[in-house]
Short mmCIF file of C-alpha atoms in Angstrom, two decimals:
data_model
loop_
_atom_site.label_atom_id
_atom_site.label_comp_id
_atom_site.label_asym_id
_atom_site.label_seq_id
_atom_site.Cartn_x
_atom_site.Cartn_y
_atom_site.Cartn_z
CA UNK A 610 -3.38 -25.85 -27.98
CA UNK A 611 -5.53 -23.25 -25.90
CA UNK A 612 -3.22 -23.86 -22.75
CA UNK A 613 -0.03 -23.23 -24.79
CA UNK A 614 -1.79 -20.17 -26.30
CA UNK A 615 -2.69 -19.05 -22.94
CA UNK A 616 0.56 -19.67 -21.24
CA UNK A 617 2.38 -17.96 -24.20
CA UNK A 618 -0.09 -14.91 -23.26
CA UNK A 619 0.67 -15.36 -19.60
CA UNK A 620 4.58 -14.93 -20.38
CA UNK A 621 3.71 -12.37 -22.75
CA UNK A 622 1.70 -10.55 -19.95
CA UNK A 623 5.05 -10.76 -17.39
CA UNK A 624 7.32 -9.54 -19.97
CA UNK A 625 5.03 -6.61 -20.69
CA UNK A 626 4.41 -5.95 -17.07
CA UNK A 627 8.17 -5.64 -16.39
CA UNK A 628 8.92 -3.41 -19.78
CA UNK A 629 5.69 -1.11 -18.08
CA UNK A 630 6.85 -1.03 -14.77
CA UNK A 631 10.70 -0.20 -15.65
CA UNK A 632 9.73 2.97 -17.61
CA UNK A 633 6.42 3.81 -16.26
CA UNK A 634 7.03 3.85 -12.41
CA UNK A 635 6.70 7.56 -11.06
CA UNK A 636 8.71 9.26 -8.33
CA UNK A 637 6.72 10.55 -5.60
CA UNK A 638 5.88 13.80 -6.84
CA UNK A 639 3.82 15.96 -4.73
CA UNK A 640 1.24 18.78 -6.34
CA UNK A 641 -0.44 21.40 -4.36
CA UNK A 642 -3.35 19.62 -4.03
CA UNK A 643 -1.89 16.46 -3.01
CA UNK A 644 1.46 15.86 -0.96
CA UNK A 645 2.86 11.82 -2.52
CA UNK A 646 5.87 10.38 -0.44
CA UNK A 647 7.35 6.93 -0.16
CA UNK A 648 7.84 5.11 3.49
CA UNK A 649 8.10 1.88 4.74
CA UNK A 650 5.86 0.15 7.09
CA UNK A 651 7.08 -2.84 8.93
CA UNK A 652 9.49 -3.91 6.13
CA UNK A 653 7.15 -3.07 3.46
CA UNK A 654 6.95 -0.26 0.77
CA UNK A 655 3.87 1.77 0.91
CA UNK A 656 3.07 4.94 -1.41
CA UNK A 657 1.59 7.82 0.64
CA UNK A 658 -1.12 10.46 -0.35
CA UNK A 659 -2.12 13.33 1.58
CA UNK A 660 -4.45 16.38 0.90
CA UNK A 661 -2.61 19.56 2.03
CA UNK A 662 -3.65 20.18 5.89
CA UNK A 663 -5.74 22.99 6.90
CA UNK A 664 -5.52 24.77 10.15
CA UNK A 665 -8.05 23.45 12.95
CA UNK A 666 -9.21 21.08 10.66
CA UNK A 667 -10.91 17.81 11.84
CA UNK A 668 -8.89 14.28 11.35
CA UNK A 669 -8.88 12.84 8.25
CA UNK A 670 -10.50 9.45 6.48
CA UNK A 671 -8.06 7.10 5.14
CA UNK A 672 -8.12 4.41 2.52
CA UNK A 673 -5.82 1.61 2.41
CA UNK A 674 -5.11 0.60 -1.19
CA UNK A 675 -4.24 -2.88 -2.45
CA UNK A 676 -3.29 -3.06 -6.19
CA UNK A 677 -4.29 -5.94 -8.25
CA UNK A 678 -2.01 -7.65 -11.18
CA UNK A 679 -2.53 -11.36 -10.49
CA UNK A 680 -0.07 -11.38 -7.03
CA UNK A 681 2.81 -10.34 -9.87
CA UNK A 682 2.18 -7.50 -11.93
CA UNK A 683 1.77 -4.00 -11.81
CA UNK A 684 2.91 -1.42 -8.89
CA UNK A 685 2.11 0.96 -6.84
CA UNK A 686 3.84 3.58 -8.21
CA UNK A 687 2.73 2.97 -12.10
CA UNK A 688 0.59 6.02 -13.15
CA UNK A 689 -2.22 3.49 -13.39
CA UNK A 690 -2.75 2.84 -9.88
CA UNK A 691 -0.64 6.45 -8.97
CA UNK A 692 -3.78 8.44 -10.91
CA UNK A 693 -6.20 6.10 -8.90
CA UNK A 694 -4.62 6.82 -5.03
CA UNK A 695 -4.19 10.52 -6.50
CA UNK A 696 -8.00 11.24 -7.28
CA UNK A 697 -9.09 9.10 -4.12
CA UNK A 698 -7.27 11.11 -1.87
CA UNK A 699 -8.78 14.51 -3.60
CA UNK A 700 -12.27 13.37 -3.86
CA UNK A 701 -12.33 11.92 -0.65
CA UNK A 702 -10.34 14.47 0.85
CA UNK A 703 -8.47 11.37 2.46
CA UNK A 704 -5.02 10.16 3.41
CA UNK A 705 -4.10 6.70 0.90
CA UNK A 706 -1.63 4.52 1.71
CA UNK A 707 -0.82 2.43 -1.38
CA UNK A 708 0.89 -0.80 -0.70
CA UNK A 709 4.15 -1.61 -2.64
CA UNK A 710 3.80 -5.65 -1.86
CA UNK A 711 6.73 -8.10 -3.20
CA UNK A 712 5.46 -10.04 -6.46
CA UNK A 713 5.85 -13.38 -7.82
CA UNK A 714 8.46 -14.32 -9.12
CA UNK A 715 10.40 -13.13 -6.17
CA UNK A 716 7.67 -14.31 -3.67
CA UNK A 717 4.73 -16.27 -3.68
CA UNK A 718 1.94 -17.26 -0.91
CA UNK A 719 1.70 -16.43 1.62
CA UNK A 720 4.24 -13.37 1.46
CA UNK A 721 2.27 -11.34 -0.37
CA UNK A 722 -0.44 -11.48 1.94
CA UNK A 723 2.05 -11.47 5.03
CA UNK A 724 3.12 -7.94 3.60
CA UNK A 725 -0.10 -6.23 3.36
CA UNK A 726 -0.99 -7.15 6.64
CA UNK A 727 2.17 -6.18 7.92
CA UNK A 728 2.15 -2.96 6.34
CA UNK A 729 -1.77 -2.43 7.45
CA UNK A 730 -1.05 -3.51 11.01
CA UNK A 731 1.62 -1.03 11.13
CA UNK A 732 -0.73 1.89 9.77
CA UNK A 733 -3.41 1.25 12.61
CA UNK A 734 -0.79 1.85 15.38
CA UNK A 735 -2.29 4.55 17.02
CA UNK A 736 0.96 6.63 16.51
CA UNK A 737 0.79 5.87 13.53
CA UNK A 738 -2.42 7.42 12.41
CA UNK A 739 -1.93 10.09 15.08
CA UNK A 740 1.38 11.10 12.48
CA UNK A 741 -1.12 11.23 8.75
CA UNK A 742 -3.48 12.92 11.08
CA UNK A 743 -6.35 10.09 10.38
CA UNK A 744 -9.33 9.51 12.23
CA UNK A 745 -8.62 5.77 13.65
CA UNK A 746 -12.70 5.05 12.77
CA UNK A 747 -12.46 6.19 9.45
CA UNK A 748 -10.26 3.76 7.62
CA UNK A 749 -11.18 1.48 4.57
CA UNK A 750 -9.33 -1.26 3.50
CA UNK A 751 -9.40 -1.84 -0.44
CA UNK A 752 -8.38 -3.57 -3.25
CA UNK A 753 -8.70 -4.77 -7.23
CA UNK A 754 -8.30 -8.18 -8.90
CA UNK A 755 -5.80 -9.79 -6.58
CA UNK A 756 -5.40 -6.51 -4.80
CA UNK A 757 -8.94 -7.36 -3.39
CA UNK A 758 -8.16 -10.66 -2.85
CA UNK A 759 -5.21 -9.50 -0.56
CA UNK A 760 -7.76 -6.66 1.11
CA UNK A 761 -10.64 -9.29 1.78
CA UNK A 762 -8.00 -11.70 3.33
CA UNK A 763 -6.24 -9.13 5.71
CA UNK A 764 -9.79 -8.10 6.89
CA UNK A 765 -10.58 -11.18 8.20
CA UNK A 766 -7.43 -11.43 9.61
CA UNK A 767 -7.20 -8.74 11.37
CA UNK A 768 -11.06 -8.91 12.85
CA UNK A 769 -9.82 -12.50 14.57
CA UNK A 770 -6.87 -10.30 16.18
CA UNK A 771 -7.94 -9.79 19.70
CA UNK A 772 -4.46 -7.70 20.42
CA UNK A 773 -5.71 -5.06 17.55
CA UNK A 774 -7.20 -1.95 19.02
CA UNK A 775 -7.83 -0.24 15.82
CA UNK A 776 -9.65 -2.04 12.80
CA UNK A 777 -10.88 -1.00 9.68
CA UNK A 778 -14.84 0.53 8.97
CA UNK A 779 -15.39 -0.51 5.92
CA UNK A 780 -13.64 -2.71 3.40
CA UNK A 781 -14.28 -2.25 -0.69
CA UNK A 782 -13.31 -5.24 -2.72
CA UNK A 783 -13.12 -4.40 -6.59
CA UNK A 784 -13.69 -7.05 -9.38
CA UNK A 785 -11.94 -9.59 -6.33
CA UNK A 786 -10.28 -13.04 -6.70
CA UNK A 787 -11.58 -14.94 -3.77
CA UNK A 788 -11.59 -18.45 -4.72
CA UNK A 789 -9.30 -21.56 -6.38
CA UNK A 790 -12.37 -24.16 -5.41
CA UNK A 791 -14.01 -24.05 -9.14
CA UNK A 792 -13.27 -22.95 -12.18
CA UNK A 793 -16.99 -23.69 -13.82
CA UNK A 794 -18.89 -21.22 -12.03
CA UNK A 795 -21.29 -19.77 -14.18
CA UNK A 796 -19.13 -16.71 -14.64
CA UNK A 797 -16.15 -18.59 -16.01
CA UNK A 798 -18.19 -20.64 -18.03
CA UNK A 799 -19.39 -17.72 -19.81
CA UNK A 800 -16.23 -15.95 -19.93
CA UNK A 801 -13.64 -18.38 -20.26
CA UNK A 802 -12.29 -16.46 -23.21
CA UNK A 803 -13.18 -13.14 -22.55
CA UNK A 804 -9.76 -10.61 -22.95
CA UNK A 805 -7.86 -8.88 -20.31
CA UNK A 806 -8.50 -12.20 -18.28
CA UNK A 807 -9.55 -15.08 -19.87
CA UNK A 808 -9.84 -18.29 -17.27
CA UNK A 809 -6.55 -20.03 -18.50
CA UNK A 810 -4.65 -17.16 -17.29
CA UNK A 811 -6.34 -16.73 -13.99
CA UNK A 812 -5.56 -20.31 -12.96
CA UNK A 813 -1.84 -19.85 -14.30
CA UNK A 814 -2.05 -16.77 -11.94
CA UNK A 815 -3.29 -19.19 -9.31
CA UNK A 816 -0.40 -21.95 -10.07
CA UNK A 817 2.49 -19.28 -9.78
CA UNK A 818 0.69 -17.64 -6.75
CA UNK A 819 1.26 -21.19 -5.11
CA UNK A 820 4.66 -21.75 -7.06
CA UNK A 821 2.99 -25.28 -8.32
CA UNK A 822 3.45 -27.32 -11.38
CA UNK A 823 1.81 -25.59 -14.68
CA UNK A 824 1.20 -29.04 -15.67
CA UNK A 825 -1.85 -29.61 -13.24
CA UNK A 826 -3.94 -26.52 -15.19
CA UNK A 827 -6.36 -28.59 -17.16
CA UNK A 828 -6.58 -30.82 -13.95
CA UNK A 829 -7.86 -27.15 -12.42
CA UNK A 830 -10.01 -25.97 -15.06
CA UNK A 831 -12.19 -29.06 -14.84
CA UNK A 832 -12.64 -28.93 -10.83
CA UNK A 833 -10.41 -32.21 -10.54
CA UNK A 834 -9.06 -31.04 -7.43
CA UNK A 835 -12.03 -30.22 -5.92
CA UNK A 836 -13.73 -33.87 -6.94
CA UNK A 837 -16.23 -35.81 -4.57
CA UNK A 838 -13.67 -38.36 -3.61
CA UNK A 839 -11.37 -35.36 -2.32
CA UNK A 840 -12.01 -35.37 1.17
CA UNK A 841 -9.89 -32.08 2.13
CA UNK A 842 -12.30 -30.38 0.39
CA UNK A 843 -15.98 -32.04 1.61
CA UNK A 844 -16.00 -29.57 4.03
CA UNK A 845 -16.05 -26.21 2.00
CA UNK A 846 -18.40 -27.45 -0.30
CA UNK A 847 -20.97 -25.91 1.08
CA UNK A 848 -19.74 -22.23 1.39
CA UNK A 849 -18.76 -22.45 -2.30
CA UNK A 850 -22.38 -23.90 -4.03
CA UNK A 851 -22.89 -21.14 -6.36
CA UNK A 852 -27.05 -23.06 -7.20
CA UNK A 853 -27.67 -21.57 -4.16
CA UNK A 854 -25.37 -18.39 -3.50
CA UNK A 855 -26.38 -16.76 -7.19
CA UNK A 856 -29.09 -15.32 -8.22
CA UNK A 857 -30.68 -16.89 -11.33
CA UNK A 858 -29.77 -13.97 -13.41
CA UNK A 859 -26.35 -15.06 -13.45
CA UNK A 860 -26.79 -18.71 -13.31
CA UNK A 861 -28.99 -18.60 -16.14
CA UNK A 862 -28.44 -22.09 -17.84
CA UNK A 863 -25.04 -23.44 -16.69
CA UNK A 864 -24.48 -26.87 -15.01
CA UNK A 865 -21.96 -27.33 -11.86
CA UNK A 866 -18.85 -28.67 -13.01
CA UNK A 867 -18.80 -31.29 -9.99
CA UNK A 868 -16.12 -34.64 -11.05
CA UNK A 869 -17.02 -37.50 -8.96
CA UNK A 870 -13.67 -39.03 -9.10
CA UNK A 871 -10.84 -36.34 -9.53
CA UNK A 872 -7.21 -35.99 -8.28
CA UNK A 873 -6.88 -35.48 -4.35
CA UNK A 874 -2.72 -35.19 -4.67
CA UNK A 875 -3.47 -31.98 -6.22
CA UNK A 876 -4.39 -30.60 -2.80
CA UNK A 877 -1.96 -32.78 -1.03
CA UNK A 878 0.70 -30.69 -3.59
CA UNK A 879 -1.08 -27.33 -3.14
CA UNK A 880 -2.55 -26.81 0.01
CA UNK A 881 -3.14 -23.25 -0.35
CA UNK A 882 -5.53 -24.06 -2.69
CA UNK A 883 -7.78 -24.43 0.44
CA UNK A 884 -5.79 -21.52 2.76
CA UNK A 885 -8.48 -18.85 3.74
CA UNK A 886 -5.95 -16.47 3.43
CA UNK A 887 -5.45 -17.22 -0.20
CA UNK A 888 -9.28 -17.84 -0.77
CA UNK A 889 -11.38 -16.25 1.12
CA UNK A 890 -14.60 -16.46 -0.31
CA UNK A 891 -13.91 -20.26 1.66
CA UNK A 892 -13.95 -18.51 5.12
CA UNK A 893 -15.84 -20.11 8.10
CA UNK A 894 -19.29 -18.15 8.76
CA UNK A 895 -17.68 -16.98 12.21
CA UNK A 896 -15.11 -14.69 10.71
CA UNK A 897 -17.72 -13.43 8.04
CA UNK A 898 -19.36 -11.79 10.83
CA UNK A 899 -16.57 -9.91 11.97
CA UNK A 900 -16.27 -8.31 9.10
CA UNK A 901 -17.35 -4.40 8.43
CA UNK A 902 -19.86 -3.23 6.39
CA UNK A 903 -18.76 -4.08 2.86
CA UNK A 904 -18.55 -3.18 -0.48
CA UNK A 905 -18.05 -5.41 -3.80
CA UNK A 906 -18.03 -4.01 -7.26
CA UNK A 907 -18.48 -6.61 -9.93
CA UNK A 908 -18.23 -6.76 -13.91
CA UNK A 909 -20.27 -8.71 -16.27
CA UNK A 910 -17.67 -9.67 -18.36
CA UNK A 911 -15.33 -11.09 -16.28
CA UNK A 912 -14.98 -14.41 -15.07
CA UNK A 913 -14.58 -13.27 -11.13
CA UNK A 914 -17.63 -12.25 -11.48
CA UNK A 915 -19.44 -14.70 -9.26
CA UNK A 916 -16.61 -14.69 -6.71
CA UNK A 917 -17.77 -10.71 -5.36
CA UNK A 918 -21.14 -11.72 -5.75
CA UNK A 919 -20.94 -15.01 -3.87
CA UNK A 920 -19.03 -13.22 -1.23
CA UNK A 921 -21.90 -10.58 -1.21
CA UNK A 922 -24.79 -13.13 -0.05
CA UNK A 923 -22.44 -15.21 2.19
CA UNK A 924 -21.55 -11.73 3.64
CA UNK A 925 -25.17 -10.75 3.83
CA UNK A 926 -25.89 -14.15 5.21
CA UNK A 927 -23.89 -13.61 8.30
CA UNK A 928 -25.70 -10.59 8.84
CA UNK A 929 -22.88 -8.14 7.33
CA UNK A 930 -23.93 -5.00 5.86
CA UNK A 931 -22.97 -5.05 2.18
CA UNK A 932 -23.60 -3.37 -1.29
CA UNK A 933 -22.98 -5.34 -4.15
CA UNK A 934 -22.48 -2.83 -6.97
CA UNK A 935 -22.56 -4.52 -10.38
CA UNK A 936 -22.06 -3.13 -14.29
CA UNK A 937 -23.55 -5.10 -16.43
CA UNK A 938 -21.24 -3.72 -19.58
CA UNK A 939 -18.38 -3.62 -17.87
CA UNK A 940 -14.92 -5.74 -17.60
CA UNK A 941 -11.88 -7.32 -15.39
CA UNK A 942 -9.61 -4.52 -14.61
CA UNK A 943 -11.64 -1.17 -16.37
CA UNK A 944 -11.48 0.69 -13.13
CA UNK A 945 -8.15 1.94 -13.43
CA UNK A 946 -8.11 2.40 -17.14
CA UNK A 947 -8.95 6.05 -17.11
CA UNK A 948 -6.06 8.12 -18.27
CA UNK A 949 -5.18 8.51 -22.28
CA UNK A 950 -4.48 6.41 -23.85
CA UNK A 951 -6.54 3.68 -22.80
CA UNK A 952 -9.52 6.40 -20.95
CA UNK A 953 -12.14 4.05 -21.20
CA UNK A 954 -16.13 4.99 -19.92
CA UNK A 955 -16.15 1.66 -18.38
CA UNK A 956 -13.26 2.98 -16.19
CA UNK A 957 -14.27 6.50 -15.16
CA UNK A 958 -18.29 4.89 -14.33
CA UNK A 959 -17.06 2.72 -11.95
CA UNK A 960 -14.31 4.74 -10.01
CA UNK A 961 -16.98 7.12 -9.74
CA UNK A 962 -19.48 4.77 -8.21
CA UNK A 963 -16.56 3.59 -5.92
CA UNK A 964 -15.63 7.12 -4.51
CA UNK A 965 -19.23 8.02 -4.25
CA UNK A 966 -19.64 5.18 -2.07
CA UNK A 967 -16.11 5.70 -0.06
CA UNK A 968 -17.51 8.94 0.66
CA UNK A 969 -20.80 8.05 1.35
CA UNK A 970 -19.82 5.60 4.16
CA UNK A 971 -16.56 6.48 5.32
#
């Protein structure tokens, strides 16, 4: 009965998110403070922000913004994530491109990711950047939720491109989805029903991400594809063993969820489950250390929880320089909750703590 409740919710959440996004998307209007247009990069909407330019000014610092939404809601141009790019690009005094990526139901993996690389790869053409005025070694890459999944993904992609001349500084991962291996980290054990994003409707995200069968979700939530008998997966075990990538503050007093007999057809049905560029937290330690210095801000109540911070150490591990910026009374998806009538604390503390960083390091 909790998997039909949750599914119900996960329906409910779709409808909602369309009824939102129908009356709540916002034309690109400019203020005098900040100058909002539409484009198109390489086939793919983007939402551009620009602080007014002043005469014999330097080049700017640019941010390139990945909203989250579970790879199928939200938008770029909902006054949720329009409010975010907004105050970015005035506190940071900063050119934001916000990416308007296709969502499931119309697309699944790996378009979503092909677009935001697409439309990133087509930002960091010199031209490009010479247009917005942006200093090419002053760009971040960022993202929320899946948004950060998306942003952690195209950053390792584009570090392994050897044709790139032009590659981000810094990359900031909010609350991230990074990995499909287990669902019984400690983190989704102790959040499994915690709102906004309780696990049943992650892994549903995860299914229709994929496009797979809704019936294998229990299968998921106990680790069946992940079993010891599954051979495709022997060989990521080890970047994914939170006992040893967690600190025992957050492991406190949960077991591993490890099945010694599970289902390996799972993975035979979904190989994406084990794609780097849908998980990356799986990512070989070679392309961890391309990747720039790093930031990854993390909620207590949330079940992705151990996903930034696991990414944090195996970052640190391969020598990146990271900060791992946690809130220990916050939850999935406050950061962009911070207009009325949902202007939560939670939301302004950690936007703030995001920007100040941004602008500390960019």
């Amino acid at each position: 009965c909790h998997l039909i409740h949750y599914l119900r919710l996960s329906h409910h959440l779709i409808v909602l998110n369309y009824l939102i996004c129908t009356f709540d998307k916002l034309k690109s209007v400019s203020s005098e403070h900040i100058n909002i247009t539409d484009a198109v990069f390489d086939g793919v909407e983007v939402r551009v922000f620009e602080p007014p330019g002043k005469q014999d000014e330097m080049l700017k610092r640019s941010v390139v913004y990945i909203h989250g939404g579970g790879w199928a809601l939200a938008s770029a141009r909902t006054s949720l994530y329009n409010n975010l790019c907004r105050i970015m690009a005035e506190s940071l005094n900063a050119v934001v491109v916000s990416v308007e990526y296709r969502l499931v139901p119309e697309v699944c993996f790996p378009e979503q990711f092909h677009d935001a690389l697409r439309a990133t790869k087509h930002f960091l053409q010199p031209d490009v950047l010479a247009e917005y005025s942006v200093d090419p070694n002053r760009i971040a890459i960022s993202g929320d939720s899946a948004g950060g999944n998306l942003a952690a993904a195209v950053c390792q992609q584009l570090s392994k491109d050897e044709h790139l001349t032009i590659r981000p500084k810094l990359q900031a991962l909010i609350y991230p989805v990074l990995q499909a291996f287990d669902f019984n980290t400690p983190s989704y054990q102790q959040n499994m029903n915690m709102p906004v994003l309780p696990r049943y409707v992650m892994i549903n995200y995860w299914i229709d991400y994929f496009n797979g069968n809704h019936d294998l979700a229990h299968s998921l939530v106990i680790n069946n594809h992940t079993a010891l008998d599954v051979g495709q997966a022997l060989s990521f075990r080890g970047r994914l063993n939170w006992t040893s990538l967690l600190p025992s503050s957050f492991k406190k007093n949960y077991k591993p969820v490890v099945q010694t007999t599970g289902n390996a057809e799972i993975i035979q049905e979904i190989p994406a489950l084990l794609d780097v560029r849908a998980v990356p937290l799986l990512a070989e330690n070679e392309t961890l250390q391309l990747q720039p210095k790093t930031y990854i801000l993390t909620c207590e109540n949330d079940v992705l929880r151990d996903d930034g911070v696991m990414y944090a150490k195996r970052l640190e591990n391969a020598g990146v320089e990271v900060t791992l910026d946690h809130f220990d009374d916050c939850f999935h998806g406050c950061m962009i909750f911070t207009i009325w009538p949902t202007d939560f604390s939670a939301g302004v503390q950690t936007r703030n703590s995001y920007i100040k960083w941004l602008d500390e390091n960019l």
